[in-house]
Structure formats: C-alpha cells, structure tokens
Coordinates of C-alpha atoms in Angstrom, one line a residue:
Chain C
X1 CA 172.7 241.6 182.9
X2 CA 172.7 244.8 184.4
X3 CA 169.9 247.1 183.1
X4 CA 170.2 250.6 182.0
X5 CA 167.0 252.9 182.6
X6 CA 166.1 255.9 180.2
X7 CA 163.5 258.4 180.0
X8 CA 161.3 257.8 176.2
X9 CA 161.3 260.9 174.9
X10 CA 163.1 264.4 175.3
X11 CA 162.9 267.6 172.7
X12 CA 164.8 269.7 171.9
X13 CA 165.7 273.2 170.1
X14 CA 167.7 273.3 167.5
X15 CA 171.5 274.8 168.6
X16 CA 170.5 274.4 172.6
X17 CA 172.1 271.7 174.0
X18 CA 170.8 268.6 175.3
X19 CA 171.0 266.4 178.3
X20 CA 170.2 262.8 177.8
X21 CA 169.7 261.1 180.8
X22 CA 171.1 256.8 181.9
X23 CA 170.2 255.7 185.4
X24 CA 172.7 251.7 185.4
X25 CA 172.1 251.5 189.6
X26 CA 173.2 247.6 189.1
X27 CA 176.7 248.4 187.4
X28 CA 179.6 246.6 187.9
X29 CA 182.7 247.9 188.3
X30 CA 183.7 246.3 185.1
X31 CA 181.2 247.9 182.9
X32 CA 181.9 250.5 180.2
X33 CA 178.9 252.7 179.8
X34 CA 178.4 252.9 176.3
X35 CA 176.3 255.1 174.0
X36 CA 174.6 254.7 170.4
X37 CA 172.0 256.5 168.1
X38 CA 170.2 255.1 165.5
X39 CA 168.6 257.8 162.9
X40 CA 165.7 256.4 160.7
X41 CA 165.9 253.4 158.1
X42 CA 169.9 253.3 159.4
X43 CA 171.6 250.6 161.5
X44 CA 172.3 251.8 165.4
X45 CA 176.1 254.1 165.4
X46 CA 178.5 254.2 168.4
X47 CA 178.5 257.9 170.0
X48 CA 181.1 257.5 172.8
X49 CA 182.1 255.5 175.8
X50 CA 183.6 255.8 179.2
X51 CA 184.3 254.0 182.2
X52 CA 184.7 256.2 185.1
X53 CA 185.8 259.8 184.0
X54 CA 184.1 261.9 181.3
X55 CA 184.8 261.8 178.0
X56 CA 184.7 264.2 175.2
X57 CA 185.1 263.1 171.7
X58 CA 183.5 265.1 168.5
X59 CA 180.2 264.2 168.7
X60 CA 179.4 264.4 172.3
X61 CA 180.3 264.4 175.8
X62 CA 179.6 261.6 178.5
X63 CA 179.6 262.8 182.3
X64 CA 180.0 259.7 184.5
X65 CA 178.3 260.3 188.2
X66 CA 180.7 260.0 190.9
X67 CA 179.3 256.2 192.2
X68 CA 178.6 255.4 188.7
X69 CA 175.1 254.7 188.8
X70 CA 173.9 257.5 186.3
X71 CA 175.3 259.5 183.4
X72 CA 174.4 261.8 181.1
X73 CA 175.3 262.0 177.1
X74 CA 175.6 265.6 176.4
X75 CA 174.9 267.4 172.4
X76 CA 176.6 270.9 173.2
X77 CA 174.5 272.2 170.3
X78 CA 171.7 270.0 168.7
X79 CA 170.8 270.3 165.0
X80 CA 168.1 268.3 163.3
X81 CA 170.5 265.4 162.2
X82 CA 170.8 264.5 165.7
X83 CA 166.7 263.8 165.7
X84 CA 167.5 259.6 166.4
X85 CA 167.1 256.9 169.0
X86 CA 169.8 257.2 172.0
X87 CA 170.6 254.1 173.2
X88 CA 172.8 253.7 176.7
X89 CA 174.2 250.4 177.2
X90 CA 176.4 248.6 179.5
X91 CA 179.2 246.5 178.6
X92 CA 181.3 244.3 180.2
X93 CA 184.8 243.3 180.7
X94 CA 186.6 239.9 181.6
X95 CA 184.9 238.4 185.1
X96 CA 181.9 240.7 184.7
X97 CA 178.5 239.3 184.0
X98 CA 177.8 242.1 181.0
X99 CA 180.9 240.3 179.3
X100 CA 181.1 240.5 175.8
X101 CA 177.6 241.8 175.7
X102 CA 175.5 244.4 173.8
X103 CA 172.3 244.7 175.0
X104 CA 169.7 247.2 173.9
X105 CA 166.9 248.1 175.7
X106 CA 164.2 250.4 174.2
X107 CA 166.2 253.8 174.2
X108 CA 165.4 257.8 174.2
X109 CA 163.4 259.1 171.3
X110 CA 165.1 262.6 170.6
X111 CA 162.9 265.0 168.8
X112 CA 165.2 268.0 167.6
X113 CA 162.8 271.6 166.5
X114 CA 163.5 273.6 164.1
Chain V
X1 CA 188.5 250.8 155.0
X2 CA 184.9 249.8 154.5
X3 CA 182.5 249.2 157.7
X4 CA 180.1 246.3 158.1
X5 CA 178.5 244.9 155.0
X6 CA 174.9 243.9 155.1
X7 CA 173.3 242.1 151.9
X8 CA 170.6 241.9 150.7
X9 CA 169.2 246.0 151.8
X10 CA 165.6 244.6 151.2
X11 CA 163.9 241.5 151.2
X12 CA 160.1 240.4 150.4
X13 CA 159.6 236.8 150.6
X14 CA 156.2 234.5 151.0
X15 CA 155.8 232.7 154.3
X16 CA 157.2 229.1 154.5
X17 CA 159.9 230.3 151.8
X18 CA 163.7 230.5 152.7
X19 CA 166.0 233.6 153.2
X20 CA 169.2 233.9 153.8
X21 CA 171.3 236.9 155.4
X22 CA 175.0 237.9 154.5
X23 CA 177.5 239.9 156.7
X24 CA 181.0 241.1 156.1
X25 CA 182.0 242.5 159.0
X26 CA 185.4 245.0 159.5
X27 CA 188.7 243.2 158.6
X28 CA 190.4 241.7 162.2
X29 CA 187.4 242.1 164.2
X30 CA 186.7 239.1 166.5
X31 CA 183.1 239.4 167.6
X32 CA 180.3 239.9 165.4
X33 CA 176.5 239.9 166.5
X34 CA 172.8 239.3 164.7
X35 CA 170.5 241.1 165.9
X36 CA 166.9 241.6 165.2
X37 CA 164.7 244.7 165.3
X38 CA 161.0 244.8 165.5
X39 CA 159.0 248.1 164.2
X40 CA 159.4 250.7 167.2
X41 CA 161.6 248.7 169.4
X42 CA 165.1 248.2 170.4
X43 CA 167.3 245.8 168.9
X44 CA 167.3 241.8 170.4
X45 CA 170.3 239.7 170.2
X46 CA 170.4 236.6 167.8
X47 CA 173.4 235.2 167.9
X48 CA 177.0 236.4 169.1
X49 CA 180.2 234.5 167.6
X50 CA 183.7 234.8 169.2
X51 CA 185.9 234.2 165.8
X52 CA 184.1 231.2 164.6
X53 CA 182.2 229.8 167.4
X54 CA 178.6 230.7 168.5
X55 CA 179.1 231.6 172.0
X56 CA 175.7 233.3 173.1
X57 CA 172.9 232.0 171.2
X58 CA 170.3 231.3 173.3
X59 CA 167.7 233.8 171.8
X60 CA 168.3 232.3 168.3
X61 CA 165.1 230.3 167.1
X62 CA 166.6 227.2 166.5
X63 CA 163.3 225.3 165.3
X64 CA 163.8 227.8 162.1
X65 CA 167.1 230.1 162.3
X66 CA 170.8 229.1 161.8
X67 CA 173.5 231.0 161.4
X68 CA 177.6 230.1 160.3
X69 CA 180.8 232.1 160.7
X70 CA 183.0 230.4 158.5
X71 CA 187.0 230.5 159.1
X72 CA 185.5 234.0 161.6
X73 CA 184.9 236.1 159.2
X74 CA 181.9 236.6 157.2
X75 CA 178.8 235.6 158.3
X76 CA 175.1 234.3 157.6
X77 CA 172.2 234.1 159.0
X78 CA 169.3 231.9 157.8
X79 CA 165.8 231.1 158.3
X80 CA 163.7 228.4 156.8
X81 CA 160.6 228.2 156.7
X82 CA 160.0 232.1 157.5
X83 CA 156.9 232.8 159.0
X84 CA 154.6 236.1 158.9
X85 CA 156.6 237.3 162.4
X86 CA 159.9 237.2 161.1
X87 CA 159.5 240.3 159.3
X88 CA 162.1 242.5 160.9
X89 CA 165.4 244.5 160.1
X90 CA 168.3 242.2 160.7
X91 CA 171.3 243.5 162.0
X92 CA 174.7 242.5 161.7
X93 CA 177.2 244.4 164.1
X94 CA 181.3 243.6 164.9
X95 CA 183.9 244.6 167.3
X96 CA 187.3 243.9 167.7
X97 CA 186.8 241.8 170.3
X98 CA 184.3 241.4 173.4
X99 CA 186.0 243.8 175.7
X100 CA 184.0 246.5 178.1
X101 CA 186.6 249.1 176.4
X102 CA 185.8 248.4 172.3
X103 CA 183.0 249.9 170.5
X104 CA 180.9 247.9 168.1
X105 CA 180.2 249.1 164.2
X106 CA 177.0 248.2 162.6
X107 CA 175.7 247.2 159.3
X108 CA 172.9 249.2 157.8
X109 CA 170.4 246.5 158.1
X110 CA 168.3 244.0 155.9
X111 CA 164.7 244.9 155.9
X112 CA 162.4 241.4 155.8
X113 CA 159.1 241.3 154.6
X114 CA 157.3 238.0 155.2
X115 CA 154.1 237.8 153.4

C-alpha cells in the first residue's frame, strides 16, 4: 500500500488557521487523497477528498502539490471543536494497489488553545 | 437517513467469554469495514466485505474472530474465547462502494473491556 507520512503533533490558536501537513511520495496516479478526524470517545469522520486539484468544501480546504506527493488540509479558522486526530489516507481506484482500501496510519494530534 | 449503527456502545466481559458485535451500516452501501483501535493508536483493518463476501481479511484473527454479512447488509463481528488483548474500540465503517472517489462513514464504536 502506499504510505502516507505526517508530523504527530501541531497547536494551534484558536481562530488562526491551520496547516496540516501529508507527505504520500509513493502515490499512484489512481489514489484519492483522503482526509478524516477523529475527536475523543467518537468514531473517525470524513473531512474532504481530492485527487489532483484542491478542494474546498465547508469544513476545510485540501491543496494537492503539483506532482502529488504532498498536501496540506487547511482549518481557515480553528476553534476548539476541531482539537481531534487528522488522519490523511490514500485510497485507491480500479488497477491501483490502494484499491478499495482504508488504511490508517497513526495520524496528527491537533491541540487547538484557547 | 441514519448513518452507521454500532451496538452494543460498551462492553465488559471476562476473558475466555464470548462477544459479539453488530453493525448496520447506510442503506445501498456496498463496502463495509471492521476495524479495531488500540488506546493511542490509529485504527487496523479486520475485515473488509464487498456486498456479502469477505474480500480482505487477512488481519482478521481467525483462531478466535469471525465475522458475517448476511444478504450485504448488516453485519457482525465475533470473538470467542476473548482474551485480555482484545480490549479495544471496534469500528464498523461503509461506503458506497470501494472506489478512490467515495468517502467512507463510520459507526461511533463499541468499547471492549476484557477482564
């Protein structure tokens, strides 16, 4: 499977946006890059997902790197509800080896201050 | 509409007992996973099931766990005898189907307490 490489832990202020960070140097050209969080004591939630151009949707932004070995989920203004585990994953389409896939790997512990 | 089901929420069981796992997943999707979560950690893939059949489930324990997707829709997941390591949230997750472009929906989780 093709592996997806984040940083452990970022903080941030609440309102100030924040940069989250996916290095995916293996992907193929059939991968979606996907995006969940998981808050506490609740069961992981899809943010967004792209493929190759970024995406906007009402709870974040996803800018795809031009060779698509990096991208970066983006909380235009973090509150403390956002506090949760970011998760970047790859998954696959038909003839890729990420097919039908979800794999988690251990994720970006967000800390949002008051 | 209702997302993924998970029952029980919370379960405390002594070791060598059974305990079994329920999922309703969302009406018309195709794929459903188990997963399993340890304290601190990201969650590992059980079991995946394309409608009714199993079709990645080579990190199911199959000395202990077993898991049934009846007419591919709801779901259980099983474990007998449970040992003091299985204690773990277990997640049930769907999608509509296995494509790059769908997103997956997950359940809130069932909490297991071996002890």
């Amino acid at each position: 499977d093709a592996k997806t490489t984040q940083p452990n832990s970022m903080e941030s202020n609440e309102e100030e946006p924040v940069h989250l960070p996916c290095n995916h140097s293996t992907i193929s050209g059939t991968d979606y890059i996907h995006w969940y969080r998981q808050l506490p004591s609740q069961g992981p939630e899809y943010v967004i997902h792209g493929l190759t151009s970024n995406v906007n949707n009402r709870m974040a932004s996803l800018a795809i790197a031009e060779d698509r070995k990096s991208s970066t989920l983006i909380l235009h203004r973090a509150t403390l509800r956002d506090a949760a585990v970011y998760y970047c994953i790859l998954r696959g389409s038909a003839g890729g080896t990420s097919y039908g896939k979800l794999t988690f790997g251990q994720g970006t512990i967000l800390t949002v201050h008051p | 509409e209702a997302g993924v089901v998970q029952s029980p929420r919370y379960k405390i069981i002594e070791k060598k007992q059974p305990v079994a796992f329920w999922c309703n997943p969302i009406s018309g999707h195709n794929t459903l996973y188990w997963y399993r979560q340890n304290l601190g950690q990201g969650p590992e893939l059980l079991i995946r099931y394309e409608n009714e059949e199993a079709v990645d489930d080579s990190q199911l324990p199959k000395d202990r766990f077993s898991a049934e997707r009846l007419k591919g829709v709801d779901s259980t997941l099983k474990i007998q005898p449970a040992e003091l390591g299985d204690s773990a949230v277990y997640l049930c997750a769907s999608s509509l189907d296995r494509q790059g472009r769908t997103e997956a929906f997950f359940g809130q989780g069932t909490r297991l307490t071996v002890v």
